[in-house]
C-alpha positions in Angstrom: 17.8 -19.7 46.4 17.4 -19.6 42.6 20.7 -20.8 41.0 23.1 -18.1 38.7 21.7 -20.6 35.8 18.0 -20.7 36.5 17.9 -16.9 37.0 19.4 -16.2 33.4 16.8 -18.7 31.9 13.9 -16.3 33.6 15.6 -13.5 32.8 15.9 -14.6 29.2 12.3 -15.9 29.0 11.1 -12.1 30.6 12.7 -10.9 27.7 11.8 -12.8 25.1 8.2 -11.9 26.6 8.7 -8.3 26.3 10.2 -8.5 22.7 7.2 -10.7 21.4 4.5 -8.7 22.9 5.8 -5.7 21.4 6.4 -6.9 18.0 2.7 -8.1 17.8 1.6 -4.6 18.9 4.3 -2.8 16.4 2.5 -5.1 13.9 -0.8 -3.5 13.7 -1.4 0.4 14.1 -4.7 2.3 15.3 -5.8 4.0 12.5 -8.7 5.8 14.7 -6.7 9.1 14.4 -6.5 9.0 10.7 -3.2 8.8 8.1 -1.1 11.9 7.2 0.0 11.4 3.9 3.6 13.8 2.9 3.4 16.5 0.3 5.8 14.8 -1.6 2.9 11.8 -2.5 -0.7 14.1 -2.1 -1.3 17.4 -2.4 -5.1 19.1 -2.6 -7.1 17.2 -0.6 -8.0 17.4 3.0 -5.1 15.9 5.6 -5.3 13.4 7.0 -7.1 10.3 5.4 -9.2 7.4 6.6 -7.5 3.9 6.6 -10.0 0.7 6.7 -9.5 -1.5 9.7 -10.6 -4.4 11.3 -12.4 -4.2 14.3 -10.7 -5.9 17.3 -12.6 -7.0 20.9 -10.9 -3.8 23.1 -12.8 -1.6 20.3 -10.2 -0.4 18.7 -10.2 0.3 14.9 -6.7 -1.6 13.8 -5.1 -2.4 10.4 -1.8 -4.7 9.9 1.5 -2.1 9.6 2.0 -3.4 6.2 -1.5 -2.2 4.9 0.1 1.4 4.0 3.6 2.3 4.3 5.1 5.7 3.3 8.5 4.5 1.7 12.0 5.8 0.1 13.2 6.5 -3.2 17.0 6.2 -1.4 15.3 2.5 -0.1 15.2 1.5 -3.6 11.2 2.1 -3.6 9.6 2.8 -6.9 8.5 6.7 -6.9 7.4 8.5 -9.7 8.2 11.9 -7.9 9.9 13.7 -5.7 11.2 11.0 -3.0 8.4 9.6 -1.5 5.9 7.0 -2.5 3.2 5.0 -0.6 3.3 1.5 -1.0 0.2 -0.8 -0.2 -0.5 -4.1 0.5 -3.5 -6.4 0.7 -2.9 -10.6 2.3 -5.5 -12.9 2.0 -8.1 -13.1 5.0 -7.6 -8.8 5.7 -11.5 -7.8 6.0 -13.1 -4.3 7.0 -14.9 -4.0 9.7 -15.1 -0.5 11.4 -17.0 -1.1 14.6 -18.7 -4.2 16.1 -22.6 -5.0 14.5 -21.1 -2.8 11.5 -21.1 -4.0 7.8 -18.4 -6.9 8.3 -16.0 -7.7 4.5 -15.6 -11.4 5.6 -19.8 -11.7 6.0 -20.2 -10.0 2.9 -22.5 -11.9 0.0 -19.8 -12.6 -1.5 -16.6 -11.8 0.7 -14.4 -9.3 0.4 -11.1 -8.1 1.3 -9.9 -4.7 1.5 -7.1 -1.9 2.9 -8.9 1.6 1.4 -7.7 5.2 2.1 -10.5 7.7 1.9 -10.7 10.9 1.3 -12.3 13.1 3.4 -13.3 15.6 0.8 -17.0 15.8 -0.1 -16.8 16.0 -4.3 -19.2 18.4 -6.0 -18.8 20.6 -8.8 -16.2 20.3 -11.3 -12.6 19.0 -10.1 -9.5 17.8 -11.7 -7.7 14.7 -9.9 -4.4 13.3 -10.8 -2.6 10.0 -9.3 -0.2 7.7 -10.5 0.0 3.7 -9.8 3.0 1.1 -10.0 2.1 -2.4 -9.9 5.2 -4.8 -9.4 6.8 -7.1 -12.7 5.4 -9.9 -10.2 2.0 -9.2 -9.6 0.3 -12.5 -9.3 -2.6 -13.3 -11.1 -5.8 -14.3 -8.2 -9.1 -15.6 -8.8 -11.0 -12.9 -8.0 -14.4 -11.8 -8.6 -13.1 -8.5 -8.8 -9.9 -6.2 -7.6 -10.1 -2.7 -7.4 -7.0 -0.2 -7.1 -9.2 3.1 -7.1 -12.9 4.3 -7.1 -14.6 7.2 -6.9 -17.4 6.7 -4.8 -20.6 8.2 -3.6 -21.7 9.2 0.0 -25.5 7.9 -0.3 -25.4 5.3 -3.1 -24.0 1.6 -3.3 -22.7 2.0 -6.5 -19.7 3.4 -7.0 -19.6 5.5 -10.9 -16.2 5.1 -11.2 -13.4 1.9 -10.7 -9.8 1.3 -12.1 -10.1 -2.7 -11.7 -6.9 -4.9 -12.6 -9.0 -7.9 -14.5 -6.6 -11.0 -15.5 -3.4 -8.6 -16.9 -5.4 -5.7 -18.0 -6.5 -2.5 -16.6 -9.6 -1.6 -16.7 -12.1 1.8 -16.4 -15.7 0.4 -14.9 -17.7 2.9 -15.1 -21.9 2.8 -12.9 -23.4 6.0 -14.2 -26.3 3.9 -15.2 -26.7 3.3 -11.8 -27.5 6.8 -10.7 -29.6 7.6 -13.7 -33.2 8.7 -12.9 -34.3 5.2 -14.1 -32.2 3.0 -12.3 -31.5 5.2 -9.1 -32.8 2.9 -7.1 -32.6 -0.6 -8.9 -30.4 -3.1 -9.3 -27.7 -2.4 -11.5 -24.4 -3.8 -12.4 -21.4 -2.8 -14.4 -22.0 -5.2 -17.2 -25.5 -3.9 -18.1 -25.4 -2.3 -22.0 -25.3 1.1 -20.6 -22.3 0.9 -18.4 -19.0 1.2 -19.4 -15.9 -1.8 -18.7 -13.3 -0.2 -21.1 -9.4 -1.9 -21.3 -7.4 1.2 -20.8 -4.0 -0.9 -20.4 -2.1 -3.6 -21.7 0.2 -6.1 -19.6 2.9 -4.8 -21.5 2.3 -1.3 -20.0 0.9 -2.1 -16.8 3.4 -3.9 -14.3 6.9 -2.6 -14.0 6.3 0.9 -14.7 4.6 3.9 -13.8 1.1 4.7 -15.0 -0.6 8.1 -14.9 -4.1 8.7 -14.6 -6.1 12.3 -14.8 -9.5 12.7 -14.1 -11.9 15.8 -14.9 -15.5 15.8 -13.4 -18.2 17.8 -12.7 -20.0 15.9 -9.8 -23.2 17.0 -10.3 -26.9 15.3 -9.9 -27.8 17.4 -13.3 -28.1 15.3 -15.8 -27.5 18.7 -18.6 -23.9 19.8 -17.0 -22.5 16.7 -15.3 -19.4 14.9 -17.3 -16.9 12.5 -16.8 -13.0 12.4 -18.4 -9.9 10.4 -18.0 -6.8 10.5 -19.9 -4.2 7.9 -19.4 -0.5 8.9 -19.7 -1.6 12.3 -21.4 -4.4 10.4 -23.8 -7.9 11.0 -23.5 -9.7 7.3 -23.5 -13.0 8.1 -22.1 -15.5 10.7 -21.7 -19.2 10.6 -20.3 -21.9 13.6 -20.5 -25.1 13.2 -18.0 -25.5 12.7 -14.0 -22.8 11.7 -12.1 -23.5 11.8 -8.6 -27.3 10.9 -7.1 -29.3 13.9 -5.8 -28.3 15.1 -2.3 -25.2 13.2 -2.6 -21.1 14.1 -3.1 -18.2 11.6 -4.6 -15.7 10.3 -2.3 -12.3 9.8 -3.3 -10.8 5.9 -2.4 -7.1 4.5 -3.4 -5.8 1.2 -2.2 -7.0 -2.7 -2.9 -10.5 -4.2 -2.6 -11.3 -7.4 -3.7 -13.8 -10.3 -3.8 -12.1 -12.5 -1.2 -9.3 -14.4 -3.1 -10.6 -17.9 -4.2 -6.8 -19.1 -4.1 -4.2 -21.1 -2.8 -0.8 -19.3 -1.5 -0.8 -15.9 -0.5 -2.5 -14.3 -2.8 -0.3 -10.7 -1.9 -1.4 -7.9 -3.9 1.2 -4.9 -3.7 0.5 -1.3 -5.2 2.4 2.0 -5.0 0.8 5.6 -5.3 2.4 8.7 -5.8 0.8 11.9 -7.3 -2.3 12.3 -6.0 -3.4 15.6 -6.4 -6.9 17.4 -6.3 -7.2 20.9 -7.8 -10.2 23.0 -8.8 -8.5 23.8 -12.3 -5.9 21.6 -14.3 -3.4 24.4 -14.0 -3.1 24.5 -10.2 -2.4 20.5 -10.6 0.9 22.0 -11.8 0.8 18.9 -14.7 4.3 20.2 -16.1 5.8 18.2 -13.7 4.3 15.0 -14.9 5.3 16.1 -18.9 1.7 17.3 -19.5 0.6 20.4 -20.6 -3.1 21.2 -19.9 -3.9 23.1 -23.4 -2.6 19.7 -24.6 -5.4 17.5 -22.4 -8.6 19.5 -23.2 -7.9 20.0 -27.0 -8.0 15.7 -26.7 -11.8 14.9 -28.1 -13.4 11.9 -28.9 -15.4 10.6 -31.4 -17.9 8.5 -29.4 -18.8 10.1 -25.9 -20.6 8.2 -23.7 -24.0 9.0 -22.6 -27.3 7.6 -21.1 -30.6 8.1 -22.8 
């Protein structure tokens, strides 16, 4: 028969089996059923959330555990709330790709990597949003085409209106409403054409380490007459845009977590971001702004003197 010896050394190896093929299941989750985020970190929009994944060969729609995590003040966590925050994070090589023949990241022209909550809110009319971001003292710099920690999207359009891009050590507001102007609609169009808007809205020096706030005000509307953009950074209007921001038929789409042009870089190339705040009201008083140290009389007295707009 086996020997005392031997049979500890299978036993051992069984185990070892089990433990391993657990932890590389623990180490991705099935994000098919969607993400409930707490009321401590989003209030106002529709629970749960989408979650980008990576298509896998059993046809399931999975995304590596570290991609979103809802973490602890007590755990040492920076939250600008409450006790909850959730903390983000993007490696090098994590693509989206939903379901097999689908629109692949990693095929892209060029690649692209990406862990993206979605709202499932259809946008139209006018709405006040709120969210606030942390990005860590050591957030390394990557060569990167572009990285963006928040959009506002459209349902029908390529081009998104509205990004919050980190570009070198700035912050930046990219704004496409040139791109769903009647004379562009259905052009090429990039962020950098004269009509478009790439506007530094933070410095390093008040960009990693801390919290950031950022409120929005929008009537998503295809009328060119009563649509209108406006974001104020910690309490300080920097930008506001008068004419069409959504294409006709169409509805924004609310986005938070990393995309990026695939990192041209050696190393890691880790990007880690923290959210907290989001809120989605249909007035600036239900956003309940006190909280934050705002006041909304305070906000919408802000003007001004050059708004943007497409002729």
């Amino acid at each position: 028969g086996v020997g005392f010896r031997e049979m500890k050394k299978v036993i051992a190896i069984i185990i070892l089996g089990l433990l391993w093929c657990n932890l590389s299941f623990a180490e991705k989750m099935n994000v098919k059923e969607k993400v409930k985020l707490p009321t401590d970190v989003a209030r106002g929009y529709e629970n749960p959330w989408g979650l980008s994944c990576t298509w896998t060969e059993d046809g399931k729609c999975m995304t590596p555990i570290y991609a979103l995590k809802i973490v602890n003040k007590k755990d040492n966590h920076p939250v600008r709330l409450g006790k909850q925050s959730i903390r983000m994070e993007l490696r090098k090589g994590d693509c989206h790709q939903k379901r097999k023949g689908k629109y692949n990241d990693c095929k892209a022209t060029p690649p692209a990597e990406r862990h993206e909550l979605s709202g499932r809110d259809d946008l139209l009319g006018k709405k006040w949003h709120t969210y606030s971001i942390f990005l860590p003292q050591d957030t390394p710099m990557i060569n990167s085409q572009w990285i963006t920690m928040g959009q506002f999207h459209n349902i029908t359009h390529d081009y998104p209106p509205v990004n919050l891009d980190l570009e070198g050590k700035h912050f930046k507001l990219v704004t496409r409403f040139l791109c769903v102007h009647p004379k562009k609609i259905n052009k090429s169009c990039r962020s950098n054409d004269l009509e478009n808007r790439r506007l530094k809205i933070l410095d390093s020096d008040q960009l990693f380490g801390k919290w950031n706030d950022f409120i929005f005000n929008a009537n998503w509307t295809s009328d060119i007459k009563k649509g209108y953009f406006k974001l104020w950074v910690n309490g300080k209007l920097v930008y506001h845009f008068k004419g069409r921001t959504i294409p006709p038929n169409s509805a924004a789409i609310h986005q938070l977590g990393i995309y990026r042009s695939a990192a041209i870089s050696s190393g890691e190339a880790n990007h880690i971001v923290y959210y907290d705040e989001i809120n989605y009201a249909k007035s600036c008083k239900k956003l309940k702004l006190k909280k934050l140290g705002y006041s909304c009389k305070d906000l919408k007295s802000q003007k001004l003197e050059k708004i943007h707009t497409i002729k």
